[in-house]
PDB file of C-alpha atoms in Angstrom:
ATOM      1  CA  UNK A   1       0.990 -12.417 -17.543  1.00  0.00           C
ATOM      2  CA  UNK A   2      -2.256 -11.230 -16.235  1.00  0.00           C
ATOM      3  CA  UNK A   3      -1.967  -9.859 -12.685  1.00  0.00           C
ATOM      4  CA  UNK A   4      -5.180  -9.295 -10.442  1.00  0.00           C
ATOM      5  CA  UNK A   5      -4.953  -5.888  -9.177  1.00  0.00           C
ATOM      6  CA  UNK A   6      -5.523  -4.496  -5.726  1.00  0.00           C
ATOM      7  CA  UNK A   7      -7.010  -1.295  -4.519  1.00  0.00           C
ATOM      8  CA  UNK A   8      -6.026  -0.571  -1.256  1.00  0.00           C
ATOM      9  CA  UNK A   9      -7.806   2.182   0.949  1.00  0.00           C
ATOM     10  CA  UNK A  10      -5.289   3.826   3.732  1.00  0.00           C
ATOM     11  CA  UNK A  11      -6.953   6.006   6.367  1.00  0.00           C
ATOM     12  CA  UNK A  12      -4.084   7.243   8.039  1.00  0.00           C
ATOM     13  CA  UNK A  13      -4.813   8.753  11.246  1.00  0.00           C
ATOM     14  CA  UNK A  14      -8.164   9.205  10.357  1.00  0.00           C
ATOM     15  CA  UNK A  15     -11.873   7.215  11.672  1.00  0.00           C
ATOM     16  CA  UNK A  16     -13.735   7.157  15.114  1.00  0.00           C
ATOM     17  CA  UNK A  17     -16.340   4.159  15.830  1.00  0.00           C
ATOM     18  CA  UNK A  18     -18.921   5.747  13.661  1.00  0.00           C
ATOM     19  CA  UNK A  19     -16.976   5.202  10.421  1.00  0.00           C
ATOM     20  CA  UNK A  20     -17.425   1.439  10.333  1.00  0.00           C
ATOM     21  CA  UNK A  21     -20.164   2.378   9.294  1.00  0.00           C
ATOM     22  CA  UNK A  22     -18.540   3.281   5.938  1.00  0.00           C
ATOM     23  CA  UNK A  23     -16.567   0.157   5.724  1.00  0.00           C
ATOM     24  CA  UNK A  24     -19.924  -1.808   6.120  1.00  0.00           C
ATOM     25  CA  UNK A  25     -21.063  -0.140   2.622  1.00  0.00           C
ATOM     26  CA  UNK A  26     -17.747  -0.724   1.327  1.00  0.00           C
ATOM     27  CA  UNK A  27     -17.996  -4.920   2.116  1.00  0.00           C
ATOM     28  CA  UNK A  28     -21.878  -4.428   1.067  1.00  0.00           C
ATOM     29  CA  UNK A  29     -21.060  -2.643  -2.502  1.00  0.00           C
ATOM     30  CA  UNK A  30     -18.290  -5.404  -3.348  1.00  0.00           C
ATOM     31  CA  UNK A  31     -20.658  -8.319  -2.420  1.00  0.00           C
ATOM     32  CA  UNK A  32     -23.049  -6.864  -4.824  1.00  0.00           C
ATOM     33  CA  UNK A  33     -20.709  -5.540  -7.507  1.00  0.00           C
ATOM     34  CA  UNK A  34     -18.295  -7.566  -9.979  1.00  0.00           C
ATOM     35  CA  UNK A  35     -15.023  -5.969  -8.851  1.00  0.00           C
ATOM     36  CA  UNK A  36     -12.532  -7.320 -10.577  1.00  0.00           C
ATOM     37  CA  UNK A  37      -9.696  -6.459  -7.950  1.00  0.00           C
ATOM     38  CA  UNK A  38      -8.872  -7.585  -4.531  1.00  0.00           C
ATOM     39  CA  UNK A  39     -10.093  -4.790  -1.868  1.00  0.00           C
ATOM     40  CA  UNK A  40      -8.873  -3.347   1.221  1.00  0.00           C
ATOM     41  CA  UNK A  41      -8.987  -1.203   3.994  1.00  0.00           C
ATOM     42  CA  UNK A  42      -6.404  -0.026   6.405  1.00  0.00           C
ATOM     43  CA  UNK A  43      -7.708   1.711   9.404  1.00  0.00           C
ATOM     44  CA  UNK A  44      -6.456   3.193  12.160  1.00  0.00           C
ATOM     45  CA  UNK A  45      -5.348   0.829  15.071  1.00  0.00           C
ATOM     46  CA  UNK A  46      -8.135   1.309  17.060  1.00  0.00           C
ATOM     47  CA  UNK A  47     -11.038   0.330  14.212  1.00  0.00           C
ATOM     48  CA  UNK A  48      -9.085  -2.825  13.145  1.00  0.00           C
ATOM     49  CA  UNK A  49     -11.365  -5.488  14.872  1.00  0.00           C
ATOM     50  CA  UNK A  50     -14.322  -3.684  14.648  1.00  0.00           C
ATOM     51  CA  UNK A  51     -13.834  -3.221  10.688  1.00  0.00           C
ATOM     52  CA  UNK A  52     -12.689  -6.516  10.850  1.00  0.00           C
ATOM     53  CA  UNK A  53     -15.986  -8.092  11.942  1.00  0.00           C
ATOM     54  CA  UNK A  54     -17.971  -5.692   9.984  1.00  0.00           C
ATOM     55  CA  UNK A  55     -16.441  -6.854   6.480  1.00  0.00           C
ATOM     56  CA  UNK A  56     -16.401 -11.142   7.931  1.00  0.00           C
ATOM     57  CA  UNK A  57     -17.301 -12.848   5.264  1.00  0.00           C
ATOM     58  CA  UNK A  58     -17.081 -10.369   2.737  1.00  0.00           C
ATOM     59  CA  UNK A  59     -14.655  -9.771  -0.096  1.00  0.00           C
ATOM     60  CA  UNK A  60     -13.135  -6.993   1.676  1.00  0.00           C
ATOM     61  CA  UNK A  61     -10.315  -7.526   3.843  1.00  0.00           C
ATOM     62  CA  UNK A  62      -8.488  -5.163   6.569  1.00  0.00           C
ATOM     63  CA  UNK A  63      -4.994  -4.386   7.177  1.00  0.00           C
ATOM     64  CA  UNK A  64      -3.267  -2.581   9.393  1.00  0.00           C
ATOM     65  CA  UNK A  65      -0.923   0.812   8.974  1.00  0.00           C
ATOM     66  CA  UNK A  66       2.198   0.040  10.622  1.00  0.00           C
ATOM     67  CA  UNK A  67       3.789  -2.809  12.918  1.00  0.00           C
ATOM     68  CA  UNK A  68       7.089  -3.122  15.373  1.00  0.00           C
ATOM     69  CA  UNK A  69       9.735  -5.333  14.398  1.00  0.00           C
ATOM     70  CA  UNK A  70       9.018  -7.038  17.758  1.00  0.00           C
ATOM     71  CA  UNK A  71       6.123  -9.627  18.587  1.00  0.00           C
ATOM     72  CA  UNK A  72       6.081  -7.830  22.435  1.00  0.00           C
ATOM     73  CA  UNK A  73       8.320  -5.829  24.967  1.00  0.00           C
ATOM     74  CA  UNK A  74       8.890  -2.436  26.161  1.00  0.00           C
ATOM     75  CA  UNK A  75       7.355  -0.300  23.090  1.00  0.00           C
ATOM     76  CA  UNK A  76       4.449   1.852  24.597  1.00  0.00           C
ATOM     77  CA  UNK A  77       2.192   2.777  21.825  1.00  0.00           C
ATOM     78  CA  UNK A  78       3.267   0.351  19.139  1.00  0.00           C
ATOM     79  CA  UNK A  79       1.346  -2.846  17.641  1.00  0.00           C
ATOM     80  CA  UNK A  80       2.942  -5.866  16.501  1.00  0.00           C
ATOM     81  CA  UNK A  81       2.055  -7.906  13.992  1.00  0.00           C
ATOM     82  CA  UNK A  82       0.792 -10.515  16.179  1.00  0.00           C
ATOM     83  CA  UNK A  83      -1.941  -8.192  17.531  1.00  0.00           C
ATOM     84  CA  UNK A  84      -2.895  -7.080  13.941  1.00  0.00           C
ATOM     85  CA  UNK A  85      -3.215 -10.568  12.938  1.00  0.00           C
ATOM     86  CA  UNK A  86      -4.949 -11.320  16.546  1.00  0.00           C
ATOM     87  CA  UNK A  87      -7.743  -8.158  15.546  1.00  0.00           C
ATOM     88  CA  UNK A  88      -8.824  -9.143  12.516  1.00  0.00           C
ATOM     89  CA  UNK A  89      -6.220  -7.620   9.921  1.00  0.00           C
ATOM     90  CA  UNK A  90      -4.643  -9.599   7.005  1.00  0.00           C
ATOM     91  CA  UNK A  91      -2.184  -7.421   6.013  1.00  0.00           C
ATOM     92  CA  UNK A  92       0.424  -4.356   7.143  1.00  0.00           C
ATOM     93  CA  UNK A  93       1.706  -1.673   5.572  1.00  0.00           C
ATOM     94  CA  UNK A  94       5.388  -0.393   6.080  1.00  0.00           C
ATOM     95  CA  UNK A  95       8.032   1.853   4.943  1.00  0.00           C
ATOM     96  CA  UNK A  96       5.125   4.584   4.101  1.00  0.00           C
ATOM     97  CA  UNK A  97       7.070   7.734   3.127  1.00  0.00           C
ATOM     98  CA  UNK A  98       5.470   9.549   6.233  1.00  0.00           C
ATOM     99  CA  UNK A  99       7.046   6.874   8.108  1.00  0.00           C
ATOM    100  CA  UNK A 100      10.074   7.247   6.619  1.00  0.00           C
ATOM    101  CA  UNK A 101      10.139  10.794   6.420  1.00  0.00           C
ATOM    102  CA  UNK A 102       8.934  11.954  10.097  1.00  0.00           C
ATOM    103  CA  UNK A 103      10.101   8.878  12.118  1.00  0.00           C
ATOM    104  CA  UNK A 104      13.488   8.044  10.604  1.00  0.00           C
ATOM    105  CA  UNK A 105      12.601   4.740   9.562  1.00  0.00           C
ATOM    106  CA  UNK A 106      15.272   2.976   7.690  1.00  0.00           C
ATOM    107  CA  UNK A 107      14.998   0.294   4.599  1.00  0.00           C
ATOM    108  CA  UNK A 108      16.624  -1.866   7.500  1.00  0.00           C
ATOM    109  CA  UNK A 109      14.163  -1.491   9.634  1.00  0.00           C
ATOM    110  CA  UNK A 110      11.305  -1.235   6.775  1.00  0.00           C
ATOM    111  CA  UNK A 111      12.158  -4.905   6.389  1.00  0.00           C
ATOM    112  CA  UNK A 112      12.473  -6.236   9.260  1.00  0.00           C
ATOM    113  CA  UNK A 113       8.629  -4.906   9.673  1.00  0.00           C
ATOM    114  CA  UNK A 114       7.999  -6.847   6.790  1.00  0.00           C
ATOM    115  CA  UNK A 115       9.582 -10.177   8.206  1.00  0.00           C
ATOM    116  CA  UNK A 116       7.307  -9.638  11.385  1.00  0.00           C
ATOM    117  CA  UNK A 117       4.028  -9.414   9.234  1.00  0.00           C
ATOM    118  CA  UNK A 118       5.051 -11.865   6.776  1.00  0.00           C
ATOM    119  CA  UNK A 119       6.307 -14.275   9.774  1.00  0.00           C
ATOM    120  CA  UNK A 120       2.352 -13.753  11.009  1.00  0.00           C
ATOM    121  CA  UNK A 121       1.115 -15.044   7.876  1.00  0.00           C
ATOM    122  CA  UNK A 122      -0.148 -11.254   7.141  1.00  0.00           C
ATOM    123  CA  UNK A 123       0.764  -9.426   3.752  1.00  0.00           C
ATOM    124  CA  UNK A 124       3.409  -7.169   3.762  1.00  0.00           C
ATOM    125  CA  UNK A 125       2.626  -3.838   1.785  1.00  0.00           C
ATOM    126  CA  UNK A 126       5.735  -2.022   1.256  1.00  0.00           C
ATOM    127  CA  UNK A 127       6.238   1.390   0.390  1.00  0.00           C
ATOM    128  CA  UNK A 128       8.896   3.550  -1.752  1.00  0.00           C
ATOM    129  CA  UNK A 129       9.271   6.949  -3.156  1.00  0.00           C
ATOM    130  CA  UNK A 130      11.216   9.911  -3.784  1.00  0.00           C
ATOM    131  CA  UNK A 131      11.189  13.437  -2.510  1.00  0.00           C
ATOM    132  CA  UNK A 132      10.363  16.461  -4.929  1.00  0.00           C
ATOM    133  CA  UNK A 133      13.907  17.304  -4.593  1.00  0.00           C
ATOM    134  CA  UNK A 134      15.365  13.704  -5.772  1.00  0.00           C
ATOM    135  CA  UNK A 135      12.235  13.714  -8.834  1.00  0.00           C
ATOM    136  CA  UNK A 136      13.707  17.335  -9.661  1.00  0.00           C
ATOM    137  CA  UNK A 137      16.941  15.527  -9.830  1.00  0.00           C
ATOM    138  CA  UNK A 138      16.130  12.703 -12.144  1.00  0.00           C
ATOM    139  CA  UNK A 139      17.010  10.738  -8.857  1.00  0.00           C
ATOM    140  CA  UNK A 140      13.632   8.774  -8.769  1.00  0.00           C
ATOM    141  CA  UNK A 141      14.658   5.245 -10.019  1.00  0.00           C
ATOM    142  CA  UNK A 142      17.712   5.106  -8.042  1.00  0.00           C
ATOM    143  CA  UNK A 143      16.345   6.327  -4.775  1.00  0.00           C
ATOM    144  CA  UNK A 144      13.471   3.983  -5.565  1.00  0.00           C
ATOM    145  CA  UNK A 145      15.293   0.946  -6.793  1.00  0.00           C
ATOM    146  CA  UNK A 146      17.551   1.229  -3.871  1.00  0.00           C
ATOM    147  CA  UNK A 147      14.638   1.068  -1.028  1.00  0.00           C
ATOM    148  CA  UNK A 148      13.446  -1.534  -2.800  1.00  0.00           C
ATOM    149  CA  UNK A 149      16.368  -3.410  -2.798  1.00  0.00           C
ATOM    150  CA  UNK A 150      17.028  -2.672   1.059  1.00  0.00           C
ATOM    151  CA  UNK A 151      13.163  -2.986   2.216  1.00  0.00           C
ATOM    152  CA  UNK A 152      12.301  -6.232   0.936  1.00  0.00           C
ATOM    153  CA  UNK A 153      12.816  -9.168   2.785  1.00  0.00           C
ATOM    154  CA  UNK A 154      14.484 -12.438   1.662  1.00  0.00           C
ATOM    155  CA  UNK A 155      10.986 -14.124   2.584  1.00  0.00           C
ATOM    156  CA  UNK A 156       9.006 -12.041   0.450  1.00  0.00           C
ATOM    157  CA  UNK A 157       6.892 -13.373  -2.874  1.00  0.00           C
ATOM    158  CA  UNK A 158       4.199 -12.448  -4.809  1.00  0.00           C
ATOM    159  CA  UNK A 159       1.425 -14.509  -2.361  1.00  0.00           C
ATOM    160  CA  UNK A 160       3.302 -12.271   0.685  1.00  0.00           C
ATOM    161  CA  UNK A 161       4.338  -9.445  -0.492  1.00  0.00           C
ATOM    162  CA  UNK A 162       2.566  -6.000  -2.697  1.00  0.00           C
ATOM    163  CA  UNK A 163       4.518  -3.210  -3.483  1.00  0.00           C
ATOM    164  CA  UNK A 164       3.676   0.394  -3.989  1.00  0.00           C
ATOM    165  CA  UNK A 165       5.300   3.487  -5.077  1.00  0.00           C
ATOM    166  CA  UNK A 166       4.754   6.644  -3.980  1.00  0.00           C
ATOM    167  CA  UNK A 167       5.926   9.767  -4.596  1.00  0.00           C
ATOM    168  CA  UNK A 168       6.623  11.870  -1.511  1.00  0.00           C
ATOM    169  CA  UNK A 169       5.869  14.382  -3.104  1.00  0.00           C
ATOM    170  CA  UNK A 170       2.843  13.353  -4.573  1.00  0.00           C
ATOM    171  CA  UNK A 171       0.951  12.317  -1.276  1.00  0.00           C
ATOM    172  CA  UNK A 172      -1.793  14.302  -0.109  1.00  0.00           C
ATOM    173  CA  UNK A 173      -1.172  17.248  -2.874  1.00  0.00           C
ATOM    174  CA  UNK A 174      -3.755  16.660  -5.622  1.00  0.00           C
ATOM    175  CA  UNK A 175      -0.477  16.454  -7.800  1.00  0.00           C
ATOM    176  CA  UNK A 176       0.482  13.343  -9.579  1.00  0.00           C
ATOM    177  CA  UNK A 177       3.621  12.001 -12.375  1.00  0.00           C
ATOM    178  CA  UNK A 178       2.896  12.014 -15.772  1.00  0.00           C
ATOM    179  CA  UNK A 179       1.700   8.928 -16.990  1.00  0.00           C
ATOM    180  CA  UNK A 180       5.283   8.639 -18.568  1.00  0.00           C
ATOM    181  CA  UNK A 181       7.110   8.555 -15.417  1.00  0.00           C
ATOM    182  CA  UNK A 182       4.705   6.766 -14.016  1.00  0.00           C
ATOM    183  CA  UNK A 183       5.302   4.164 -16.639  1.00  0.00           C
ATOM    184  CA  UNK A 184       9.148   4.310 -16.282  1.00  0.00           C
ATOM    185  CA  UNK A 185       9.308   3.761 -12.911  1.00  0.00           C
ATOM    186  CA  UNK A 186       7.324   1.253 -12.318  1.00  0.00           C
ATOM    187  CA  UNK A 187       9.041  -0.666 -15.047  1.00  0.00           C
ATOM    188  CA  UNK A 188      11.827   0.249 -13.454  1.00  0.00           C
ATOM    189  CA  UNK A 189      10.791  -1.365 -10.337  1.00  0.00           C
ATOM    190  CA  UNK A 190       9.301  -4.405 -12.539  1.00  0.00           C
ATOM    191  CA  UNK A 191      12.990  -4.892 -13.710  1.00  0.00           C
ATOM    192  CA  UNK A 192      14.380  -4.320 -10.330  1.00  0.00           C
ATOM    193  CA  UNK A 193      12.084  -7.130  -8.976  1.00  0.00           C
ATOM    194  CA  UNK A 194      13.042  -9.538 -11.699  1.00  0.00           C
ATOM    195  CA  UNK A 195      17.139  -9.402 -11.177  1.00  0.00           C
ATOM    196  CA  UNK A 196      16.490  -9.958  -7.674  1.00  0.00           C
ATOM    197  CA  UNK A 197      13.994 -13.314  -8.251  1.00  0.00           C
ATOM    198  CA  UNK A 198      14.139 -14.120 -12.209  1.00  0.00           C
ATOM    199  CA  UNK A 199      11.357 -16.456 -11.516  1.00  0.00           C
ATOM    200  CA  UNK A 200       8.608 -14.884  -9.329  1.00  0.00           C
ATOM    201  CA  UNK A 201       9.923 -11.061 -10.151  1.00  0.00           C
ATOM    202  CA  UNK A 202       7.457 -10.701 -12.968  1.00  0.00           C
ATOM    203  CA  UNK A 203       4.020 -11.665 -10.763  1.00  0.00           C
ATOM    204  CA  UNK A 204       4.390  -9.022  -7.618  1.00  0.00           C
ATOM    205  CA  UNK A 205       1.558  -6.345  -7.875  1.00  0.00           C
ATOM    206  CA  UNK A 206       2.940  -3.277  -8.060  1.00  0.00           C
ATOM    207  CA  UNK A 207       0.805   0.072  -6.703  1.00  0.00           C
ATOM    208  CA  UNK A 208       0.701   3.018  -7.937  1.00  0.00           C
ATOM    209  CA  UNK A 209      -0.163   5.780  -4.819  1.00  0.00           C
ATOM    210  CA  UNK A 210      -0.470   9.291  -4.391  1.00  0.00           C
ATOM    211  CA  UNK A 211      -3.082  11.417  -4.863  1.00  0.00           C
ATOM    212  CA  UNK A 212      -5.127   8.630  -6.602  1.00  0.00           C
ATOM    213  CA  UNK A 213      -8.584  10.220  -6.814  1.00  0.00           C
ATOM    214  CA  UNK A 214     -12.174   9.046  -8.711  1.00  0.00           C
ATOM    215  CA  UNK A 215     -10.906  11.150 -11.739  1.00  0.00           C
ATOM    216  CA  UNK A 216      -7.275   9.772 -12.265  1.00  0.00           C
ATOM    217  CA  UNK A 217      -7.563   6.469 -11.439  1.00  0.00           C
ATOM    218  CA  UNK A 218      -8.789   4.984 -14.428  1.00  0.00           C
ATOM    219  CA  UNK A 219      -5.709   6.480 -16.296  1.00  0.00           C
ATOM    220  CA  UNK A 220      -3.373   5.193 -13.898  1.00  0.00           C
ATOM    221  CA  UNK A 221      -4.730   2.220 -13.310  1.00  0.00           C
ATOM    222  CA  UNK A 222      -4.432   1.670 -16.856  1.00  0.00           C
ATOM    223  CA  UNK A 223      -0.763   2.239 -17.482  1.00  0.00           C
ATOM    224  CA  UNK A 224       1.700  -0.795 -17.599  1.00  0.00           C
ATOM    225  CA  UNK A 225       2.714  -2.433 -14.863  1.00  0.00           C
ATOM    226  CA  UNK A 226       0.596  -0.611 -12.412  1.00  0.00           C
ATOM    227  CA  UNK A 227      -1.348  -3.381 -10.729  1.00  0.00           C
ATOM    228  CA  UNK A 228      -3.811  -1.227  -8.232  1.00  0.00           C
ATOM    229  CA  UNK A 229      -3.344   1.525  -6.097  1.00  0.00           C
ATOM    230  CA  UNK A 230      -2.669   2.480  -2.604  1.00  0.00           C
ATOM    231  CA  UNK A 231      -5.787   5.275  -2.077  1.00  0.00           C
ATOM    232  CA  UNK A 232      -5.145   7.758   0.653  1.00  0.00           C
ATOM    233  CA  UNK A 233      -7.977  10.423   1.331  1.00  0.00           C
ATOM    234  CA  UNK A 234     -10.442   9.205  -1.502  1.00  0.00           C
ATOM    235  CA  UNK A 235     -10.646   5.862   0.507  1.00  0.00           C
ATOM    236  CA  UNK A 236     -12.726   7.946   3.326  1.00  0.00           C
ATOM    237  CA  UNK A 237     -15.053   9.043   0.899  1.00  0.00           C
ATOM    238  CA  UNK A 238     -17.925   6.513  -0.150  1.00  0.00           C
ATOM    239  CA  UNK A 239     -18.426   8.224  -3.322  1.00  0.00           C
ATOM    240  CA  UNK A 240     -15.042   8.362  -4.352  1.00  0.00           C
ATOM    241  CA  UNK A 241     -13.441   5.067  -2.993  1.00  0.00           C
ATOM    242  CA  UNK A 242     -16.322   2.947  -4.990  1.00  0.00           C
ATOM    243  CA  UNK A 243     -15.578   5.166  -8.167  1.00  0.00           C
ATOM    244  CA  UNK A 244     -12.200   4.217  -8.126  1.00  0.00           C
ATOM    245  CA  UNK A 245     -13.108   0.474  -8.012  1.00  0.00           C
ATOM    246  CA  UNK A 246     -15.527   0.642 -10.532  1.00  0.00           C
ATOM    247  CA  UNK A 247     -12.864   1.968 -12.394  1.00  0.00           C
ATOM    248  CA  UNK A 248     -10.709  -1.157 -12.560  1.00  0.00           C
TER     249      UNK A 248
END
């Protein structure tokens, strides 16, 4: 079955007012390019609507980083998924490992995140992967096959829902798996997918993230069951991120 991929571009804490700029000549370079992918760009909070209406009408769409559980309340400094959809985003990503890692976040509460966005109509882009110490462990596809398990919501489908693995370890350090293990896990997660929905389990796009750069990604992208990738610091570079599309 032939799955579209997605490349996904995810800023982090990264982008001031100037840089939408840079998504500008990302929407221009897909209008005038065949891509054969679905595009996106998650920027911080504050640059959603403004990348938002610099991409309208384009084939490049904006998502958001993070979400509360909540639609509103009490949570200074959080967004909810009704704002992202109310700025311009159409999707969210949750349960990223530096989530998980430096705020505690929980599968539980990874997918209750999800719910929210999908409950908003947004796509839910949800994140797993294993520490250095689990890889060196041969822990991968159970840590990995157990977040999945616990992050994704019983709402979720192919139309709502992307996946994407990433190595903790991987994120950020200009390392990446061996194709092999690449390979294995994802199947792995492919499998995973398909016991829990033997119908729909075989069309979710599944990511491949982590150090995805202009000079690995047409490897990666390559390997089966990898259906796009979740692009961390090449994504701020104009040079790089297009590279990586062209690369599909």
């Amino acid at each position: 079955m032939s799955i579209k991929p997605a490349i996904i571009g995810n800023w982090k804490m990264n982008g001031t007012g100037r840089d939408v700029k840079l998504v500008s000549r990302f929407a221009d370079f897909l209008n005038a390019q065949k891509i054969a992918a679905d595009v996106m760009i998650c920027p911080p909070p504050t640059l959603i609507n403004r990348a938002a209406i610099a991409s309208k009408g384009t084939k490049l769409k904006i998502g958001a980083q993070d979400c509360h559980i909540e639609m509103s309340g009490a949570f200074t400094g959080d967004v909810s998924a009704a704002m992202v959809k109310d700025a311009g985003g159409k999707a969210v990503i949750v349960g990223h490992s530096e989530r998980r890692a430096r705020y505690g976040e929980t599968d539980k509460q990874v997918r209750q995140k999800a719910e929210t966005a999908i409950s908003q109509g947004l796509l839910a882009i949800i994140c797993l992967g294993e520490t250095r110490q689990q890889f060196n462990k041969g822990q991968t596809l159970q840590v990995v096959g157990r977040q999945l398990r616990g992050s994704l919501p019983s709402a979720a489908t192919p139309q709502n829902t992307l996946i994407a693995y990433e190595p903790v370890w991987a994120i950020g350090s200009g390392r990446t798996p061996k194709p092999a293990d690449i390979i294995k896990t994802h199947a792995h997660l492919r499998q995973t997918l398909i016991k829990l929905n033997s119908k729909a389990g075989a069309q979710y796009k599944i990511l491949y993230g982590g150090s995805v750069s202009a000079v690995n990604a047409a490897e990666i992208l390559a390997l089966e069951n990898v259906n796009g990738a979740l692009v961390g610091g090449a994504s701020l570079s104009f040079k790089d991120f297009t590279a990586i599309l062209k690369s599909v």
